[in-house]
Short mmCIF file of C-alpha atoms in Angstrom, two decimals:
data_model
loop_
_atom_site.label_atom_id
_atom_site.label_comp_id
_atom_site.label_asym_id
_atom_site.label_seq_id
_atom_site.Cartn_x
_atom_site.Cartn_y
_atom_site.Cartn_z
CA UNK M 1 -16.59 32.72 -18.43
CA UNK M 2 -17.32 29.06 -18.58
CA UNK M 3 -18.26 27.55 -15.02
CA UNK M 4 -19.36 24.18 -13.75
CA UNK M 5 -22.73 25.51 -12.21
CA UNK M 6 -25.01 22.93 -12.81
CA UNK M 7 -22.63 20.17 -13.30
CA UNK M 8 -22.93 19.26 -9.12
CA UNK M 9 -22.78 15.38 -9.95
CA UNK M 10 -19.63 15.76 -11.79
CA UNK M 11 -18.12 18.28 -8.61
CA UNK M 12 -19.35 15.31 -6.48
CA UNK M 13 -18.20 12.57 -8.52
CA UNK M 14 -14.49 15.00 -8.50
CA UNK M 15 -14.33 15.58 -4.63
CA UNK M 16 -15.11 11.74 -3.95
CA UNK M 17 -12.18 10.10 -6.01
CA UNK M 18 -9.83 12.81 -4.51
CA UNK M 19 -10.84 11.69 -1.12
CA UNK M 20 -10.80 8.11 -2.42
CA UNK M 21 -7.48 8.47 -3.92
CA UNK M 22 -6.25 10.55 -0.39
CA UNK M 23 -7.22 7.79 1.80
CA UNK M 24 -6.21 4.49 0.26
CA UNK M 25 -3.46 5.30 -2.54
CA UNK M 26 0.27 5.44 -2.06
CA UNK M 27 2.00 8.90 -2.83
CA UNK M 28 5.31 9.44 -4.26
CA UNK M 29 7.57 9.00 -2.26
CA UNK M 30 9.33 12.28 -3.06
CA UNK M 31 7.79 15.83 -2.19
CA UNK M 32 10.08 17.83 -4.95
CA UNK M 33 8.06 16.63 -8.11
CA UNK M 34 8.10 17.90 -11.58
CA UNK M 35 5.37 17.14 -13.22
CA UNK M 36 4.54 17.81 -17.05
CA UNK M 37 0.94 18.33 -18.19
CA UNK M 38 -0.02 17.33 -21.44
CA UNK M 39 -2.99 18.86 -23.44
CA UNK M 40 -5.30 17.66 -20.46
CA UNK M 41 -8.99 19.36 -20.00
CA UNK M 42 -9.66 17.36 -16.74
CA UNK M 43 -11.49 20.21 -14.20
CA UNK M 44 -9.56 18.76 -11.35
CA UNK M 45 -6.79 17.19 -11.32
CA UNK M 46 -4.84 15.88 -7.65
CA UNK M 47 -1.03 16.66 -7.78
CA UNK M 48 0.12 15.26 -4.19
CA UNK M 49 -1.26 15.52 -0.43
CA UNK M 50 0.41 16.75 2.83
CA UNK M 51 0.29 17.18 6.29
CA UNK M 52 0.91 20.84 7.53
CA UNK M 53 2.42 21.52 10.78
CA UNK M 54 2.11 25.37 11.59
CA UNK M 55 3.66 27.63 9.23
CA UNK M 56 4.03 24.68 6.84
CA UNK M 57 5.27 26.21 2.95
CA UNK M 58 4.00 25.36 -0.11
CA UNK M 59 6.36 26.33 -3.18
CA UNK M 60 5.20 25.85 -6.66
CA UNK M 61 6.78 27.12 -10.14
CA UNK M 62 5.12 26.63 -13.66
CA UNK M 63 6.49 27.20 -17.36
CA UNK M 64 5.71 26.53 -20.68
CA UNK M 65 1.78 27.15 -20.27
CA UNK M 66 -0.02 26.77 -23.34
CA UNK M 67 -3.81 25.85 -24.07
CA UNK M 68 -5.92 25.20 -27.08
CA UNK M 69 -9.93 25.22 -27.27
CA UNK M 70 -12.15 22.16 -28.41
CA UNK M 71 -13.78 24.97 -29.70
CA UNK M 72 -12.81 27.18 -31.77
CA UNK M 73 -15.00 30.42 -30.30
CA UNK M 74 -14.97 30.36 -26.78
CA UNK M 75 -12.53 32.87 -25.11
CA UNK M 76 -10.81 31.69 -21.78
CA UNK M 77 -10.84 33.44 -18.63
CA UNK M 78 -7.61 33.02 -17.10
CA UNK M 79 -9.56 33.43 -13.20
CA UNK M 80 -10.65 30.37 -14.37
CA UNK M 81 -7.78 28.27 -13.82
CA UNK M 82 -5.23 28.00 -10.81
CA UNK M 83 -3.84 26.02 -8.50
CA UNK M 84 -5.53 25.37 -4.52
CA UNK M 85 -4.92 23.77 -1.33
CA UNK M 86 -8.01 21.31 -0.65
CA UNK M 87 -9.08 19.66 2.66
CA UNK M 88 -11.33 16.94 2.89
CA UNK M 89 -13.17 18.31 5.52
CA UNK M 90 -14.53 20.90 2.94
CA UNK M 91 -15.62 18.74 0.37
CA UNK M 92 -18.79 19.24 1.87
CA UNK M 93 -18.95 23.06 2.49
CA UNK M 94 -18.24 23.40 -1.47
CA UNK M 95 -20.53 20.78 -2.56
CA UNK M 96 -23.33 23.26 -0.59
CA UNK M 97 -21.59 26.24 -2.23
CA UNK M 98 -21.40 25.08 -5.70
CA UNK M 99 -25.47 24.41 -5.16
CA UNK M 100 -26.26 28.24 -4.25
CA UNK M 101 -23.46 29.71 -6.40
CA UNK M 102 -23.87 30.93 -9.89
CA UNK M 103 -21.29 30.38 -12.52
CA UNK M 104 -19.28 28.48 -9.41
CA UNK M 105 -15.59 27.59 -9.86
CA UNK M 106 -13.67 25.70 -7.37
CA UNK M 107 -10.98 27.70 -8.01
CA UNK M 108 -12.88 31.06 -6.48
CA UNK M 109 -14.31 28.61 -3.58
CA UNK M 110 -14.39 30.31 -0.17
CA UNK M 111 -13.32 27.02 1.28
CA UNK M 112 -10.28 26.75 -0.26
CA UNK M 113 -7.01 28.01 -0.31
CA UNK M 114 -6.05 29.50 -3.46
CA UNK M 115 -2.72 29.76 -4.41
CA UNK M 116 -2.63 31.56 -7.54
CA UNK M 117 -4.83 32.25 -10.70
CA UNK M 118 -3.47 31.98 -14.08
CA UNK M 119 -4.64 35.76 -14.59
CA UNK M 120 -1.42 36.19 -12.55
CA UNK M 121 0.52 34.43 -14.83
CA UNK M 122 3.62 36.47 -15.92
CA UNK M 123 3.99 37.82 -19.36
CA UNK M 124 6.04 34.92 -20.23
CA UNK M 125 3.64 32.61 -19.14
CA UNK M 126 5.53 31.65 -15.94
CA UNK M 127 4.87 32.03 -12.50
CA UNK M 128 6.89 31.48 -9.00
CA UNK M 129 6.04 31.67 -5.70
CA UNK M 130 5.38 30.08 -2.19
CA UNK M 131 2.82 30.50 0.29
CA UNK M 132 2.72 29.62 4.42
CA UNK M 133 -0.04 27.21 5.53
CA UNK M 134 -1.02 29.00 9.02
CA UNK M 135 -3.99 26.30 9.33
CA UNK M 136 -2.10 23.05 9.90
CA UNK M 137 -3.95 20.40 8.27
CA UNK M 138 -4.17 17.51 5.62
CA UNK M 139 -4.13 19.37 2.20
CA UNK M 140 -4.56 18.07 -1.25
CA UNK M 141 -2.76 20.40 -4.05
CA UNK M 142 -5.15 20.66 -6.45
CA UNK M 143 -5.49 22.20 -10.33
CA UNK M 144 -8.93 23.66 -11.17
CA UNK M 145 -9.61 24.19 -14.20
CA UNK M 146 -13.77 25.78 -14.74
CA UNK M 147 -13.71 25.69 -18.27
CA UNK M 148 -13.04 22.11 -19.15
CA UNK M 149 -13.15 23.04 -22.69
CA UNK M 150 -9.47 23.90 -22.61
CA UNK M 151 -7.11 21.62 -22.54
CA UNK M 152 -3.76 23.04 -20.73
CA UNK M 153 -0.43 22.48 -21.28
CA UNK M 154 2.53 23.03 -18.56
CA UNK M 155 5.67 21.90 -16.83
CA UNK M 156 5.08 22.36 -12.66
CA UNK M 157 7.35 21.83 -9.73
CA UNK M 158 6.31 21.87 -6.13
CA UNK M 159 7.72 21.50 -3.14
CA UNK M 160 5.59 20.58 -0.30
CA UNK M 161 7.52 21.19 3.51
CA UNK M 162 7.47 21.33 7.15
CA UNK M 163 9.88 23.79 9.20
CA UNK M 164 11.49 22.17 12.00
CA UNK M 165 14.62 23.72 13.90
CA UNK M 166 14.64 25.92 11.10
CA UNK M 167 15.30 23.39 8.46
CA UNK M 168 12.56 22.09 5.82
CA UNK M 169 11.45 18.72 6.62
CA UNK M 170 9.99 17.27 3.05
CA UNK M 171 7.82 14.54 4.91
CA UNK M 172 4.02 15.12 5.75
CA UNK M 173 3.19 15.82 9.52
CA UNK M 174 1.96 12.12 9.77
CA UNK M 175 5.56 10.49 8.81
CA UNK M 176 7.98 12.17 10.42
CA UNK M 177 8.49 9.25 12.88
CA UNK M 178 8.73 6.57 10.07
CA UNK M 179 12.35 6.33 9.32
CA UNK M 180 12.65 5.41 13.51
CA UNK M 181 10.01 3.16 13.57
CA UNK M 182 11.11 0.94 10.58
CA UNK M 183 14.89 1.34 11.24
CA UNK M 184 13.58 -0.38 14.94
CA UNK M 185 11.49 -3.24 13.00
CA UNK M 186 15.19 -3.52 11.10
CA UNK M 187 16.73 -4.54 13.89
CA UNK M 188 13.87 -6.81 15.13
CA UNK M 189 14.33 -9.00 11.82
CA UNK M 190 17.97 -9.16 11.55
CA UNK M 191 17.49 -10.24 15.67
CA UNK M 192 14.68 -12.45 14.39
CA UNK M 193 17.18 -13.91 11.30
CA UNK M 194 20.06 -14.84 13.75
CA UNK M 195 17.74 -16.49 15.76
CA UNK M 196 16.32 -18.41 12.96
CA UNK M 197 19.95 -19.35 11.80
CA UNK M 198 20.88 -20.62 15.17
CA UNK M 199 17.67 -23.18 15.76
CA UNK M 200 18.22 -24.67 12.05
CA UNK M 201 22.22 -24.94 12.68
CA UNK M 202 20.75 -26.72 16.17
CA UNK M 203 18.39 -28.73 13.73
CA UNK M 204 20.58 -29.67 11.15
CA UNK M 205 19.36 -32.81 10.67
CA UNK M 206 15.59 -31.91 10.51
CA UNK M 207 16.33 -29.17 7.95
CA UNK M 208 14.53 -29.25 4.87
CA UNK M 209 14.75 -26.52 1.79
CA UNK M 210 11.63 -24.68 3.14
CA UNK M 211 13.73 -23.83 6.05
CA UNK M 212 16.20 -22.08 3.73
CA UNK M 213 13.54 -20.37 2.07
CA UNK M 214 12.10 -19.06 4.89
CA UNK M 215 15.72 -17.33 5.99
CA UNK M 216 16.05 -15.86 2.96
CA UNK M 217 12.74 -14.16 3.17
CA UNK M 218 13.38 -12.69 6.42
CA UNK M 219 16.78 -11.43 4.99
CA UNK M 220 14.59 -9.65 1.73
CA UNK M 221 12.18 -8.33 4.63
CA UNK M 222 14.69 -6.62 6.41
CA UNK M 223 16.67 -5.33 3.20
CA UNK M 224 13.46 -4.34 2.53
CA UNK M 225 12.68 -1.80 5.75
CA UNK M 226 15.76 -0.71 5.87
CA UNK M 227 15.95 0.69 2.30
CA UNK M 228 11.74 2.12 3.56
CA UNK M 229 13.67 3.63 6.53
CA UNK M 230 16.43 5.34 4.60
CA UNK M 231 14.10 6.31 1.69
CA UNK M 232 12.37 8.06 4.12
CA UNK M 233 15.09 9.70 5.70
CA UNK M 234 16.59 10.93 2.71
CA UNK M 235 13.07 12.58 1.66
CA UNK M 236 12.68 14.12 5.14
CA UNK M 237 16.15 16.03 4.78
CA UNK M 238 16.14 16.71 1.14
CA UNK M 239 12.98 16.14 -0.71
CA UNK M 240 14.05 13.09 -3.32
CA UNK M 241 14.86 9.58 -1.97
CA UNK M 242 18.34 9.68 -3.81
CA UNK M 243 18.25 6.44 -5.57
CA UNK M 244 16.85 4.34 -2.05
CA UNK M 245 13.25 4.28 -3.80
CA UNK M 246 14.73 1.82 -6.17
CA UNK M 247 16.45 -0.16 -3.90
CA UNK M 248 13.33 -0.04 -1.72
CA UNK M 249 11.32 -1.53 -5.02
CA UNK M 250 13.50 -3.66 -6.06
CA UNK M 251 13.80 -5.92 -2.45
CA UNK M 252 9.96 -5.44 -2.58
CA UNK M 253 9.37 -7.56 -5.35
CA UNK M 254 11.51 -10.10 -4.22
CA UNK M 255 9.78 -10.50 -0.34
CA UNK M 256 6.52 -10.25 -2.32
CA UNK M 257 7.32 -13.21 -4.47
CA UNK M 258 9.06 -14.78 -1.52
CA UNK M 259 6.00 -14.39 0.77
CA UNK M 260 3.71 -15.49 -1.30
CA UNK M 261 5.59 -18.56 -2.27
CA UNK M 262 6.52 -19.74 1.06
CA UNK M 263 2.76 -19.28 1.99
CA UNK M 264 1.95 -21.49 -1.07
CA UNK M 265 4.55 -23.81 -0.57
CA UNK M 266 3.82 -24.59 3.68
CA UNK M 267 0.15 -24.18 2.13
CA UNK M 268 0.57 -27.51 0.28
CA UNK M 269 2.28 -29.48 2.85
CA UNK M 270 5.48 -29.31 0.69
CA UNK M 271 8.44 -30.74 3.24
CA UNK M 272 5.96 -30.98 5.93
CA UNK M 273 3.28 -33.27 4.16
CA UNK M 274 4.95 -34.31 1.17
CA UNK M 275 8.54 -33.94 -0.59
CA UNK M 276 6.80 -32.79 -4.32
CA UNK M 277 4.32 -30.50 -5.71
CA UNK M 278 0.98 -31.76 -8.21
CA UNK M 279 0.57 -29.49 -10.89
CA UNK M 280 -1.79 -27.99 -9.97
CA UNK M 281 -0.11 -26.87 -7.29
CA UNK M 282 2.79 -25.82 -9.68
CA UNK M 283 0.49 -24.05 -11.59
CA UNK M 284 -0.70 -21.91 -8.35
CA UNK M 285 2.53 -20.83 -8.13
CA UNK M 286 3.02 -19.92 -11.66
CA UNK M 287 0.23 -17.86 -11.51
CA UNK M 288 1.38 -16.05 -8.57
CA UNK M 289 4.52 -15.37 -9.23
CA UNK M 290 4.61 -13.35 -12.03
CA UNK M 291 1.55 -11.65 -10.98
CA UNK M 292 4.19 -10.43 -7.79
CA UNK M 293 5.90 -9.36 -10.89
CA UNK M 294 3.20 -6.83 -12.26
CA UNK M 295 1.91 -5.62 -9.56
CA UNK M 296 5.38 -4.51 -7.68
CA UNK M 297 5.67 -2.64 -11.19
CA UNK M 298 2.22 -0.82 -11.14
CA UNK M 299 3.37 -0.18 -7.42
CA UNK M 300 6.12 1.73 -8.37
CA UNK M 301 4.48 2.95 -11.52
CA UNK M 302 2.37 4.73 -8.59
CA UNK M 303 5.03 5.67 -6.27
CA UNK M 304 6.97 7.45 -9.35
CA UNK M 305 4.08 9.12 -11.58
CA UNK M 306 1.79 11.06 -8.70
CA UNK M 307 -1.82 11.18 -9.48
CA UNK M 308 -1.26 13.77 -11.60
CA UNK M 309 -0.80 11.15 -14.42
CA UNK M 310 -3.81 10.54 -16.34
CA UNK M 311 -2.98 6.53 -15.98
CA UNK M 312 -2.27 7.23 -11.95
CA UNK M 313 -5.98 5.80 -11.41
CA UNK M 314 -5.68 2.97 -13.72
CA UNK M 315 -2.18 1.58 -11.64
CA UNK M 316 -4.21 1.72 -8.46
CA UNK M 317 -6.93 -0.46 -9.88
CA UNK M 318 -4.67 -3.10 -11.48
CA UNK M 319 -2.28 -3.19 -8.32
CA UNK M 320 -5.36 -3.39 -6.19
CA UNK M 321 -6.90 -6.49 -8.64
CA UNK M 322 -3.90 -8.16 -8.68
CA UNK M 323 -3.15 -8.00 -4.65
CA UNK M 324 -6.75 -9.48 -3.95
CA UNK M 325 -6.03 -12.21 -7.18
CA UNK M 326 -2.86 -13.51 -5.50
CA UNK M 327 -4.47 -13.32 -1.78
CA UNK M 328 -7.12 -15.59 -2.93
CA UNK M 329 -4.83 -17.71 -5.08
CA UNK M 330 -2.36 -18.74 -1.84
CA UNK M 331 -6.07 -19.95 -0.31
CA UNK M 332 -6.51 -22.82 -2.62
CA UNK M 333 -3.56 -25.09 -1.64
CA UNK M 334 -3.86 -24.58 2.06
CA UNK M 335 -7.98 -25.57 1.42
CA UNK M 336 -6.72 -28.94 -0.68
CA UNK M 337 -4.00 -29.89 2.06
CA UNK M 338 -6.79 -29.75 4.99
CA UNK M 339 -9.35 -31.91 2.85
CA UNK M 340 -6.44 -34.36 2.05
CA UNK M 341 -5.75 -34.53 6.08
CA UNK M 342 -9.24 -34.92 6.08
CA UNK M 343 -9.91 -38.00 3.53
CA UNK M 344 -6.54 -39.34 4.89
CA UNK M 345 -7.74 -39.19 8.45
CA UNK M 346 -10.92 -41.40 7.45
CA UNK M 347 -8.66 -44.47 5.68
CA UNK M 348 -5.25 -44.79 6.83
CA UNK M 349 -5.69 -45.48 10.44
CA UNK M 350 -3.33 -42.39 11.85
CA UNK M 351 -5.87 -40.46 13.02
CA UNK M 352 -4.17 -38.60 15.76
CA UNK M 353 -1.30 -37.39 13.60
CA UNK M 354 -3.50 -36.29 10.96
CA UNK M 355 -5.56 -34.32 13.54
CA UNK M 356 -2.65 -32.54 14.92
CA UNK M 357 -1.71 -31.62 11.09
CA UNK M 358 -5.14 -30.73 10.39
CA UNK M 359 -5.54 -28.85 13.16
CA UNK M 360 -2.40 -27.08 12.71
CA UNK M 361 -3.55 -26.35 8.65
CA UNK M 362 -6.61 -25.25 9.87
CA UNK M 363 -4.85 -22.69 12.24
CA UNK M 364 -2.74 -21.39 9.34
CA UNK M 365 -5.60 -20.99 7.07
CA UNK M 366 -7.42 -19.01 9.87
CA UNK M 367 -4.05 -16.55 10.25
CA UNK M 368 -3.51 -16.05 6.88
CA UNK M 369 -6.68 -14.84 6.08
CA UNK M 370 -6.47 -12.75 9.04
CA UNK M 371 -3.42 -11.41 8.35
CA UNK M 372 -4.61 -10.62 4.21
CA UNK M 373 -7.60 -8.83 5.29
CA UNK M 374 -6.08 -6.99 8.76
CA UNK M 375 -3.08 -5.40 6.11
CA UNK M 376 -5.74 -5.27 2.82
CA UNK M 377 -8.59 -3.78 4.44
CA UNK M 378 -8.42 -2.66 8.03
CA UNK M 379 -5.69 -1.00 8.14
CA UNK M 380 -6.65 0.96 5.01
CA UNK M 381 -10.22 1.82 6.21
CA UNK M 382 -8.06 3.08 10.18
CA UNK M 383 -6.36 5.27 7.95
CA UNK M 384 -9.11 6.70 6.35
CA UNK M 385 -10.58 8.00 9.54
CA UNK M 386 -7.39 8.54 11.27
CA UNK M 387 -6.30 11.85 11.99
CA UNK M 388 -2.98 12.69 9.80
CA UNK M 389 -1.01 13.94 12.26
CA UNK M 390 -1.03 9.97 13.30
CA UNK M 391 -0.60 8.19 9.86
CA UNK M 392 2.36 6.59 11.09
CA UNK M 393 0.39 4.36 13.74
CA UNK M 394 -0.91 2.93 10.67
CA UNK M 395 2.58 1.50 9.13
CA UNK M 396 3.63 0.64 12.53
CA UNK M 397 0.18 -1.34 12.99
CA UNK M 398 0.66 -3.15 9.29
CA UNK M 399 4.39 -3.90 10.08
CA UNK M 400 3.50 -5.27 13.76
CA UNK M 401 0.56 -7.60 12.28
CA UNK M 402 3.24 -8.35 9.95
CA UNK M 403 5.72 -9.97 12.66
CA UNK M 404 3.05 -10.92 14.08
CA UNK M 405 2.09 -13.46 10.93
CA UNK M 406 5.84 -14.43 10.24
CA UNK M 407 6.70 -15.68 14.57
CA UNK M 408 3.47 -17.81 14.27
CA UNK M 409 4.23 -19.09 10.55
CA UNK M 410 8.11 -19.85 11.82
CA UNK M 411 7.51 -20.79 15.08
CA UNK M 412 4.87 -23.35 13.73
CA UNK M 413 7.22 -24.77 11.19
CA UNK M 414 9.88 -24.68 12.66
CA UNK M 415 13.08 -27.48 12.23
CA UNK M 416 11.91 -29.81 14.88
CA UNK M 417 13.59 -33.05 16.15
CA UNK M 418 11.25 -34.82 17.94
CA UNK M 419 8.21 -34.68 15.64
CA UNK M 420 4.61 -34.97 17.95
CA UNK M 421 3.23 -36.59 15.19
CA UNK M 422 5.25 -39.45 15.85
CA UNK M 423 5.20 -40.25 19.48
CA UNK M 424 1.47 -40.85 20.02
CA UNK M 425 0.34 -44.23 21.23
CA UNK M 426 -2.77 -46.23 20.69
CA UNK M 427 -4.88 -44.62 23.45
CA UNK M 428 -4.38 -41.36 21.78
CA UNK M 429 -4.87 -42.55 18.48
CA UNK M 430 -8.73 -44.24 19.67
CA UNK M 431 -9.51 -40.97 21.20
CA UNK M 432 -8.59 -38.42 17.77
CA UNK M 433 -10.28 -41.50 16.10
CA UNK M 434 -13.46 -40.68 18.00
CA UNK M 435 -12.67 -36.94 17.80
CA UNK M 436 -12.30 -36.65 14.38
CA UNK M 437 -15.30 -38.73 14.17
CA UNK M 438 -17.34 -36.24 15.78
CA UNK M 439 -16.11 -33.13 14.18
CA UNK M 440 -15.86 -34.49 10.98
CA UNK M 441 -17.77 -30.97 9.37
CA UNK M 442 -16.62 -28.67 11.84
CA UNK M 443 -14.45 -26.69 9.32
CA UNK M 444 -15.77 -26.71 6.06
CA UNK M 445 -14.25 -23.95 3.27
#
């Protein structure tokens, strides 16, 4: 029987990307998946991740097994190869077993939860069947195969399910309250649209085209949640999103492009500062946009496939590159705007007004890059320590840091009759002389 005794670091290397993959990495968004494995030798391989209540099921079907040998006379052991339910908090517990084990196979771990063998396999090379998880917990569905040397062929479906009221309930533990919560952050950006309607219909006048933008990307944000919320709700009754994950995609593009453009565009001063754009301010945005373009694709290139896909892995690192390319890339106008203020603060003798705008660019700067790195990078490492029955604290936490980032961006630049800027009189204009004066460096980039 082949085995992957003395192969630790590659059992380590296995169990780390799984738990990479578990914590940061989107999941499809459906929990019926059929999944076809092609000719693939990989000794682990991560087919989706759940939250158990008690008495959570686990139903899996394969067909059209086949394998072939790299070579030619080694003889497979079908106890080699199965399918098991995988917690993270034994990645440990078999990482000490596979050290004092001979011949070791994940598949015959003690700390997992095996599922079924391919030496069960029926004599048509099918098999059926479904299990009840009596230890709620996170679990990973995982393929071992211990003798790498094959490379396995097979068409799977799984369903992965809750009971509740006696009815299966297809989302994980951890999400069960997510079609509520973003249905209620619906209703707080339609309430937060009208709102934003009325004050530019008050400031007609002062309304400029970045206004307009702006509505229209709080319209794509709440098409947005409320094709998340009934994505969700469809998967929770029935397994498959019936058609909303498209939708869902589709006005996630657009509020991607949109955000990023009106953080570019207020970034540069354009309407506020200026009524045109340099190039190279052009060119920020040409590099942004279509890089919105690729990476809602890998995004739902990720959501679709499962990380059963050999390319699953690949996605995630070009969606992740591309995010932190166009988070950096909206920096660099807001960082030329606030040296212009600065220069123009020094020569043309407004040196109140240009402090207010300076210190209002300077504020931006501060929340967007607060707001990148809370939804990039905190809220990802919460999750990874969070327990799963409470995954959806973590949405609710990105979507309220969210609003959060859009009332101080719209309150900020808002339509506004009476500009400040404008009614400032010489007193005021010595003493942001004299301030300026004196913290002249106290903001560098």
């Amino acid at each position: 029987m082949g085995s992957l005794h003395h192969h630790h670091p590659l059992i380590l290397q296995l169990l780390s990307v799984l738990c990479i993959i578990s914590s940061f990495f989107p999941f499809s968004a459906s929990k019926i998946l059929d999944t076809r494995i092609v000719e693939d030798s990989r000794p682990m391989i991560l087919f989706e991740q759940f939250g158990f209540a008690r008495f959570g099921h686990v139903s899996i079907s394969i067909k059209d097994v086949s394998w072939r040998s790299k070579h030619p006379n080694v003889e497979l052991d079908p106890s080699s190869m199965g399918f098991i339910l995988l917690r993270e908090s034994s990645y440990a517990e078999i990482l000490n077993e596979s050290e004092y084990t001979n011949h070791f196979c994940v598949v015959s771990s003690y700390y997992v939860k095996l599922l079924f063998k391919f030496d069960q396999l029926n004599l048509n090379l099918t098999y059926n069947g479904t299990i009840v998880v009596d230890d709620p917990d996170e679990y990973s569905l995982v393929f071992g195969n211990c003798q790498p040397e094959f490379e396995v062929s097979m068409d799977v479906h799984t369903q992965m399910y809750n009971l509740k009221n006696g009815r299966k309930d297809f989302l994980p533990a951890g999400q069960t309250q997510l079609p509520t919560l973003y249905f209620i952050f619906f209703l707080i950006y339609s309430i937060f649209f009208f709102i934003w309607v009325f004050i530019c219909i008050k400031q007609r006048p002062t309304v400029d085209k970045i206004h307009l933008i702006m509505g229209a990307l709080l319209i794509v944000k709440a098409l947005k949640i409320i094709c998340a919320s009934e994505d969700k709700s469809f998967v929770r009754r029935t397994g498959s999103p019936h058609g909303w994950d498209v939708a869902f995609y589709i006005f996630s593009l657009l509020k991607g492009i949109m955000l990023f453009t009106v953080i570019i565009l207020i970034g540069t001063g354009w309407s506020f500062l200026k009524p045109y754009l340099q190039d190279r301010e052009k060119k920020v945005l040409m590099i942004v946009i279509p890089l919105q373009v690729l990476e809602n694709i890998a995004s739902a290139v990720i959501g679709e496939t499962g990380p059963a896909t050999k390319d699953w892995m690949t996605w995630n690192q070009l969606f992740l590159l591309i995010d932190v390319t166009c988070c950096f890339a909206v920096f660099f106008p807001i960082i030329w705007s606030i040296r212009s203020l600065r220069e123009a603060s020094k020569i043309d003798g407004k040196a109140a007004r240009n402090l207010a705008k300076l210190t209002l660019f300077k504020q931006f700067y501060i929340v967007v890059v607060s707001y990148l790195y809370f939804t990039r990078v905190v809220a990802s490492s919460i999750g990874a320590i969070i327990n799963y029955k409470f995954e959806w604290l973590i949405t609710a936490a990105m979507e309220s840091a969210s609003l959060a980032f859009y009332v101080f961006v719209f309150y900020n630049f808002q339509p506004i009759e009476k500009n400040p800027y404008f009614v400032i009189d010489d007193e005021e204009e010595a003493a942001a002389a004299q301030l300026e004066l004196e913290n002249d460096d106290s903001f560098e980039l």
